Coordinates of C-alpha atoms in Angstrom, one line a residue:
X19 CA 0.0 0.0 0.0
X20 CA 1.0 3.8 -0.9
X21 CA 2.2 5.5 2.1
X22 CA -0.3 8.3 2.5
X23 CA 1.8 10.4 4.6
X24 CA 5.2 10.6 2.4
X25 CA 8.4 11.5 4.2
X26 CA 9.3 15.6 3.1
X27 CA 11.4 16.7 0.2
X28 CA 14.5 18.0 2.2
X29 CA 15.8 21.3 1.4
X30 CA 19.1 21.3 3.7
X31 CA 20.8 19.1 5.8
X32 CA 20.2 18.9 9.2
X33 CA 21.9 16.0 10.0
X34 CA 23.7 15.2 13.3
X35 CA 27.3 14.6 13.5
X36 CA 28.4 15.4 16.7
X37 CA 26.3 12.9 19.3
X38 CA 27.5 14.7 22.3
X39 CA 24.6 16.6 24.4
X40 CA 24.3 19.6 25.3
X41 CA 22.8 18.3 29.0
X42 CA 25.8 16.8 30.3
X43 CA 23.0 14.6 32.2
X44 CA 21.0 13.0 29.2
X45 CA 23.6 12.0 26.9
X46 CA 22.8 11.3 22.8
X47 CA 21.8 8.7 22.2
X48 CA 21.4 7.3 18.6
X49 CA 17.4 7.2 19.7
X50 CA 17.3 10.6 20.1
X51 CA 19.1 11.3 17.5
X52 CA 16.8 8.8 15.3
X53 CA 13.9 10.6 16.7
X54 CA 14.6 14.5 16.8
X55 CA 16.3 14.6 13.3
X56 CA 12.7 13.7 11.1
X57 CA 10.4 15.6 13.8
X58 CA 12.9 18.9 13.0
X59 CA 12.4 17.7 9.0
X60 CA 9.2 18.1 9.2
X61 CA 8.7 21.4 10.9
X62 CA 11.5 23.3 9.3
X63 CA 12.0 22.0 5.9
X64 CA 10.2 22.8 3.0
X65 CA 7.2 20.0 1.1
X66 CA 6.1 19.1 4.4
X67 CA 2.9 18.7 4.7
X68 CA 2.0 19.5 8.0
X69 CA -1.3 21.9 8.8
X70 CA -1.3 24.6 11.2
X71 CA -2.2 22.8 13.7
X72 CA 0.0 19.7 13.2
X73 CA 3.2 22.7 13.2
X74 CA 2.0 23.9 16.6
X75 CA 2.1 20.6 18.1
X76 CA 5.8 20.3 16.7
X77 CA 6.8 23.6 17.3
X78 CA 5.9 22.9 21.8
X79 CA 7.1 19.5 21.5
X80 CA 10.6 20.3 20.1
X81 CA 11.1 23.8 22.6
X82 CA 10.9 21.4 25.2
X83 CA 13.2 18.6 24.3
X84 CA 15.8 21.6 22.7
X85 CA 18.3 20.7 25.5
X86 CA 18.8 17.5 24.5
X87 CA 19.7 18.2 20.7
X88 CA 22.8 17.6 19.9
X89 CA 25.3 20.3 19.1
X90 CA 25.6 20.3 15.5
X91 CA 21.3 19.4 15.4
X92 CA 21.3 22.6 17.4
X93 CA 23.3 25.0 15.7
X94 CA 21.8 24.3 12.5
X95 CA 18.0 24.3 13.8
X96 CA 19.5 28.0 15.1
X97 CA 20.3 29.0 11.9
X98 CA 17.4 28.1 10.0
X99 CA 15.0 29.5 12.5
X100 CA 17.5 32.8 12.1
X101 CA 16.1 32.6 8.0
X102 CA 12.9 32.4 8.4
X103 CA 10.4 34.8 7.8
X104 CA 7.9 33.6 10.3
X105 CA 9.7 31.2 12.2
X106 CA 7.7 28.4 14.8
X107 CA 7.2 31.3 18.1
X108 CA 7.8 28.9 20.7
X109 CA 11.1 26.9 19.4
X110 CA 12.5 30.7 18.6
X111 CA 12.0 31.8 21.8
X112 CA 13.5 28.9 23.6
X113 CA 16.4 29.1 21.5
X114 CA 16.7 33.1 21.7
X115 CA 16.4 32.7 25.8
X116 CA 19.2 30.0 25.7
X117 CA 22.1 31.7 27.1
X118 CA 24.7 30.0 25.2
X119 CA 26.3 30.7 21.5
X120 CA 23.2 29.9 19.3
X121 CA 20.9 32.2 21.7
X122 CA 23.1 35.0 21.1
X123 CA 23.0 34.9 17.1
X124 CA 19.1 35.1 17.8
X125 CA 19.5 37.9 20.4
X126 CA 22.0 40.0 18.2
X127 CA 20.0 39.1 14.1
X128 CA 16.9 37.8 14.4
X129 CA 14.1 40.1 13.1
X130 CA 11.4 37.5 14.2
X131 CA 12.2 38.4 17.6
X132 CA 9.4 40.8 19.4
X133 CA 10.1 43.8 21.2
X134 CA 8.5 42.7 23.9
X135 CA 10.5 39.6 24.1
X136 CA 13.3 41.2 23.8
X137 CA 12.9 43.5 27.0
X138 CA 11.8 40.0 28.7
X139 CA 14.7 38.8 28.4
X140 CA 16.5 42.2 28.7
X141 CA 15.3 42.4 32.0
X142 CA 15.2 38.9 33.3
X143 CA 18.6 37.7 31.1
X144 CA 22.0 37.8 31.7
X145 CA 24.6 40.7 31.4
X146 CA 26.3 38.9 28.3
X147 CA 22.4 39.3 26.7
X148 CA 22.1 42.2 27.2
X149 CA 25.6 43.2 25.7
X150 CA 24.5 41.2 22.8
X151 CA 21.0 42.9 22.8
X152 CA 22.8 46.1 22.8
X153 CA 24.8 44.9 19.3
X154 CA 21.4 44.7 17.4
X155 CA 20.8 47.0 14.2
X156 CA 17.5 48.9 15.3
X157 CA 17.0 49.2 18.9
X158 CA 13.5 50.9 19.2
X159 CA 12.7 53.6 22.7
X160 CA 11.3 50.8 24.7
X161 CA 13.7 48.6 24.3
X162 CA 16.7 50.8 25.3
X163 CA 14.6 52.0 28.6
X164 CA 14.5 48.3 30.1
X165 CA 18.0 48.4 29.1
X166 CA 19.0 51.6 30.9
X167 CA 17.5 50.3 34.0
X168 CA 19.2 46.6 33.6
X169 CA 22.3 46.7 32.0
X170 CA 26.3 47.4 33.4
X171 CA 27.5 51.0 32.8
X172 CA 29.9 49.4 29.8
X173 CA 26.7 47.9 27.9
X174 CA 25.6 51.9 28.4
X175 CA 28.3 53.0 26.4
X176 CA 27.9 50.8 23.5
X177 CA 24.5 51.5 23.4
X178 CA 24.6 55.2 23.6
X179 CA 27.4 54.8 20.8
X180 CA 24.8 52.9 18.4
X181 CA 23.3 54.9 15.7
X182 CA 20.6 52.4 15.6
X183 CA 19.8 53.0 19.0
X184 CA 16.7 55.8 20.1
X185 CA 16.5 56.9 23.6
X186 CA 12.8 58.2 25.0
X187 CA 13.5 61.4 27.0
X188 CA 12.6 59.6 30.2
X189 CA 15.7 57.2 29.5
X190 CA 18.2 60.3 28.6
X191 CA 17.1 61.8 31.8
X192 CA 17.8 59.1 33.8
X193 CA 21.4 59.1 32.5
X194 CA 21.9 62.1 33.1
X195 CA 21.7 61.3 36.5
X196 CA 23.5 58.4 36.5
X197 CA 26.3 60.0 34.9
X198 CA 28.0 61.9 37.8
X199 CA 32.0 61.4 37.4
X200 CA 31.5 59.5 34.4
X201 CA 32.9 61.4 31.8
X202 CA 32.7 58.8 28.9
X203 CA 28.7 58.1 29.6
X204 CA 28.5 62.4 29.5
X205 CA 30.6 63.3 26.2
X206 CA 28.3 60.2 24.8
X207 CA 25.2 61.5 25.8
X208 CA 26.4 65.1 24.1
X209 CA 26.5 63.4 21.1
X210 CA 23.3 62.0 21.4
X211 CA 20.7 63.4 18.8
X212 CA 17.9 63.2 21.8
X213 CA 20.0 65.3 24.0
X214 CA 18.6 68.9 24.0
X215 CA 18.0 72.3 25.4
X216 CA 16.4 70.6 29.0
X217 CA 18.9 67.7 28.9
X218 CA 21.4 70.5 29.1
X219 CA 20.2 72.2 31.9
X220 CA 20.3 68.7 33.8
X221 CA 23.4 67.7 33.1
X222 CA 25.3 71.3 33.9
X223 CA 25.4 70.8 37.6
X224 CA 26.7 67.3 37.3
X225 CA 29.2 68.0 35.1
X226 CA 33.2 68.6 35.0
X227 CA 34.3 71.7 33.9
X228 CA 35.2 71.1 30.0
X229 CA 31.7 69.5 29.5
X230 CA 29.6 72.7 31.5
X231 CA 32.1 75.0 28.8
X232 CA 30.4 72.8 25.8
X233 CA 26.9 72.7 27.8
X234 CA 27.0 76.5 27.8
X235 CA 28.2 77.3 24.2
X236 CA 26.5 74.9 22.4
X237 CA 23.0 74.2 24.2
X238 CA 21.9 78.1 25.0
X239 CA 19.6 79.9 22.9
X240 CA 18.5 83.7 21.8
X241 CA 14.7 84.5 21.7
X242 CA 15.3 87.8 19.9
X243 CA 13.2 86.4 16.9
X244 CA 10.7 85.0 19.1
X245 CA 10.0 88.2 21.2
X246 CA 10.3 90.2 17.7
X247 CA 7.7 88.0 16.1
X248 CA 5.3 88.3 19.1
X249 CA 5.5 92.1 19.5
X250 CA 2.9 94.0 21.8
X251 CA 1.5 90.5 22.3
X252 CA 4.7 89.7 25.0
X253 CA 4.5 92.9 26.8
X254 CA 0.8 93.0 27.1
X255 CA 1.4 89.6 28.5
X256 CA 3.7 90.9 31.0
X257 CA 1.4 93.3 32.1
X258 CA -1.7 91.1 32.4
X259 CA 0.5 88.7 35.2
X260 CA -1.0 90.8 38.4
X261 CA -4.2 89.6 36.9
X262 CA -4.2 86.0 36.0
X263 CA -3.8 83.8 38.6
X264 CA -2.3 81.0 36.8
X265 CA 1.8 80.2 37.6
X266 CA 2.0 78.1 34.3
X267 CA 1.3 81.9 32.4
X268 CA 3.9 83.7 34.9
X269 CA 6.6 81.4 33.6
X270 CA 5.8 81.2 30.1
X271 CA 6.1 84.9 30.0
X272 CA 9.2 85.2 32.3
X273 CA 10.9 82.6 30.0
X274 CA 10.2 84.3 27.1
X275 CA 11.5 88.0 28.4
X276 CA 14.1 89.6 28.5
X277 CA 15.1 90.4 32.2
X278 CA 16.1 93.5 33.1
X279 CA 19.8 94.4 33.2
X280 CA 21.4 95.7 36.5
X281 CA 22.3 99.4 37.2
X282 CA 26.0 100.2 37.6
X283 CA 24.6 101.9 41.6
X284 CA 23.2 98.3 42.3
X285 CA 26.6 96.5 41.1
X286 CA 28.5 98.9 42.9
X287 CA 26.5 98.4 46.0
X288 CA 27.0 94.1 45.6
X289 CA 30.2 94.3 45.3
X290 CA 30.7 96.6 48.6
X291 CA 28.6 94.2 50.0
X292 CA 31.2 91.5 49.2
X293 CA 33.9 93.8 50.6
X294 CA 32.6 93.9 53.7
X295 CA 31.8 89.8 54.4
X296 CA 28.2 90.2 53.6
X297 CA 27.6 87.0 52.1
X298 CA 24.1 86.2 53.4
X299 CA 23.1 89.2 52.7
X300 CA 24.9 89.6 49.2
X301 CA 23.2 86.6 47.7
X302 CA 19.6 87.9 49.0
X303 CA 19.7 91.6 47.2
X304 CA 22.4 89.8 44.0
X305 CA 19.0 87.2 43.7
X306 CA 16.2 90.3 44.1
X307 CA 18.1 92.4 41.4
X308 CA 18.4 89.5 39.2
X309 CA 14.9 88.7 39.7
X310 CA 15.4 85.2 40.5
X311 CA 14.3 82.5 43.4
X312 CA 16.7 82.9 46.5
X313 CA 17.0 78.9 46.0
X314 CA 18.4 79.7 42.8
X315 CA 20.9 82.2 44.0
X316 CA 22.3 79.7 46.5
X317 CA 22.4 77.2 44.3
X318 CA 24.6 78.6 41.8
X319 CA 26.8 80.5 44.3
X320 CA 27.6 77.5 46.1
X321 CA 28.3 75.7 43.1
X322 CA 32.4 74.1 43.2
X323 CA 32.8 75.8 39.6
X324 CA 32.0 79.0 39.2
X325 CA 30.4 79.0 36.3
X326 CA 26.9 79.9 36.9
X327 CA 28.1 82.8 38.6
X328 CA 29.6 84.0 35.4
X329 CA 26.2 83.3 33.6
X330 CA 24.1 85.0 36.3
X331 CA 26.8 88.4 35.7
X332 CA 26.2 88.1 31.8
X333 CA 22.7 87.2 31.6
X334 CA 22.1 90.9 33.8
X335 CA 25.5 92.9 32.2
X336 CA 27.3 93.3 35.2
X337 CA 29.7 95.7 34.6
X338 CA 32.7 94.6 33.2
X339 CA 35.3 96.6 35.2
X340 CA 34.2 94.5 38.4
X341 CA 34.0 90.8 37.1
X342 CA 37.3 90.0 38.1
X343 CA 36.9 91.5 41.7
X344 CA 33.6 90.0 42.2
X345 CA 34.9 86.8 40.6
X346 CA 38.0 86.5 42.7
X347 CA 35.6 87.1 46.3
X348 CA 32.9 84.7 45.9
X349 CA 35.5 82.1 44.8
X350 CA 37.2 82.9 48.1
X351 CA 33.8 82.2 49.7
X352 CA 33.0 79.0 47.9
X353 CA 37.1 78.0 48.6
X354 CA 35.7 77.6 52.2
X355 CA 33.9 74.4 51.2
X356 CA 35.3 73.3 47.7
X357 CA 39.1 73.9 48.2
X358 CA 41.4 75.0 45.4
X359 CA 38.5 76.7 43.6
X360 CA 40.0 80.6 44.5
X361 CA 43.4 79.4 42.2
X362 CA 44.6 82.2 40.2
X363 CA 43.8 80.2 37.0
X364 CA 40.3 78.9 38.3
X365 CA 39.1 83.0 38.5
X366 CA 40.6 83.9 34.7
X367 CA 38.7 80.6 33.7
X368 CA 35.1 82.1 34.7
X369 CA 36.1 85.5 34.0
X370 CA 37.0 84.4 30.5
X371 CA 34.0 82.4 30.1
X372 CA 31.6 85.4 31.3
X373 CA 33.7 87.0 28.1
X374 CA 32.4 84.6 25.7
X375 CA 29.3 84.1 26.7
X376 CA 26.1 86.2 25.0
X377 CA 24.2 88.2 26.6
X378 CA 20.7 87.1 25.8
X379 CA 22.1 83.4 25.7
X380 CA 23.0 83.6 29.3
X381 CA 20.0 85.2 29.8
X382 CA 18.1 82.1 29.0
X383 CA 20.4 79.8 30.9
X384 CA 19.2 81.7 33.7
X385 CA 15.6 81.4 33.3
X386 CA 16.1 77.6 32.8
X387 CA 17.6 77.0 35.9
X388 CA 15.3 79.5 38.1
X389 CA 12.2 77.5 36.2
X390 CA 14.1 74.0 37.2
X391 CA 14.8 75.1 41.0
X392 CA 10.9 76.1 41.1
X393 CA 9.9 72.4 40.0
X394 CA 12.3 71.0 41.9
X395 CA 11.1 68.9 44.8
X396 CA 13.6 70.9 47.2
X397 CA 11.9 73.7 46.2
X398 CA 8.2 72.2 46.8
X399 CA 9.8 71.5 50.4
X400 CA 11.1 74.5 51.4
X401 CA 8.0 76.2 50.9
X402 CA 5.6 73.8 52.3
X403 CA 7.8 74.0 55.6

């Protein structure tokens, strides 16, 4: 009689030649050899003539015997699976979690792999998957979150460094806190397309000085055509503040104006203040005449660098003629808690940089970080006690 079920034209050859195990504890034998070889035939090789269903049955039975193919069974079911346009689901992902050579070809090529499998096994994998996850082509937002909170700070790097990587702002944030003293992880993020003006602002008080000098030329901003292109419109606005009772309005006008610039009487009258070792009460009349939050002043005058200092002068054209004495005294001040910050070469740094900075650029700087310290959850503290 005609066999009705006719063994499968095969297409490749799958056939064992190693008989070793990959489970030390169930050893090859030739019947399971004899038996896996034709049950992977018929799943994977083309003229079978299997139905959906019959393929399903194949597809669980074989993921769970997968440990017991034989090497050379194994790597070659891997690299068929890997061709595949719709590979059997549930023998891809037993391969793909195996975390051994043939699992990481699936982790780093295979397209048939879902996102959401792959931040399964991002999060609940090993470090070496995740450094191969990290090696894939197209790495999509949700993907490189679960590996942001998962993976080593040396899987970081590489992913940052992949082109076909995207960050969600929620992960570029979160490095930017992580990212303290790490110079490598920082000049990687810079060179991030997702990194912008906000990311900036973040990163500036975390930073060493060469990075805050890039942070500050490259990631500050004029509104001049902005307030030109609004007219009347902003200064009505600034008028109609005492009225509407709505903080979201306040700041959207206060970032988008121009703040007043400081009178050579009220400079004069900070720096005595200096002079005489009025510190407390310095920072209180310096933050009312730049029109900022006390919590801001402190901030930046307590700051190790310097820098925002020199901003905060610009952004208000502080005289020019008194930089370098106002520069040299507060560094004296701050040298009380950061020593070596009132060196001769530390003070030309910030009053150089105060040089090079724009007006209207440092300007903005400064509304960023007032509008950062008032949504800070410092801020909400202070004031609630």
């Amino acid at each position: 009689m005609e066999n009705p079920h006719p063994k499968p034209e095969v297409s490749g050859n799958l056939e064992v030649k190693d008989p070793a195990q990959t489970d030390p504890s169930a050893p090859a034998t030739q019947e399971w050899s004899d038996l896996l070889r034709p049950l992977v035939d018929l799943l994977m090789l083309s003229g079978s003539t299997l139905n959906v269903r019959e393929r399903e049955l194949l597809d669980m039975l074989l993921a769970r015997v997968v440990d017991r193919m034989a090497p050379s069974l194994r790597t070659r079911l891997g690299e068929r699976l890997q061709e595949m346009t719709e590979p059997p689901q549930t023998l891809l992902l037993e391969f793909a979690r195996a975390d051994d050579e043939v699992g990481h070809e699936m982790l780093r090529h295979s397209p048939a792999l879902s996102q959401a499998e792959l931040i399964n096994i991002t999060r609940g994998g090993s470090e070496t998957q995740r450094r191969i996850i990290v090696q894939r082509e197209h790495i999509s937002e949700e993907l490189s979150d679960a590996l942001v909170e998962t993976a080593a700070a040396e899987n970081i790097h590489k992913l940052l460094a992949r082109s076909g990587a995207h960050f969600s702002a929620r992960a570029i944030r979160t490095l930017i806190d992580q990212s303290e003293g790490d110079l490598k992880m920082q000049t990687r993020l810079l060179s991030r397309p997702e990194f912008g003006l906000r990311d900036a602002s973040r990163m500036f008080w975390l930073a060493p000085k060469d990075i805050r000098r890039r942070l500050l030329l490259n990631y500050s901003v004029e509104r001049t055509q902005i307030q030109g292109l609004l007219g009347d419109n902003l200064n009505m606005a600034d008028q109609a503040i005492g009225r509407i009772d709505d903080p979201a309005f306040t700041e959207l006008v206060h970032m988008l104006t121009s703040r007043p610039k400081i009178r050579v009487e009220m400079a004069a009258h900070l720096v005595d203040l200096l002079k005489q070792g009025h510190w407390d009460a310095f920072l209180e009349k310096f933050a009312e005449d730049a029109e900022i939050r006390s919590q801001t002043m402190y901030k930046m005058a307590n700051d190790a660098g310097g820098e925002a200092l020199a901003v905060l002068c610009k952004a208000i054209s502080f005289p020019r003629a008194q930089i370098e004495l106002l520069t040299h005294i507060t560094a004296e001040y701050r040298a009380r808690t950061h020593p070596g910050v009132n060196t001769p070469e530390a003070i030309a740094y910030n009053v150089a940089l105060y040089d090079e900075l724009a007006t209207e650029k440092a300007d903005m700087l400064l509304s960023s970080w007032d509008l950062a310290v008032r949504h800070s959850n410092a801020f909400v503290v202070m004031n609630v006690i």
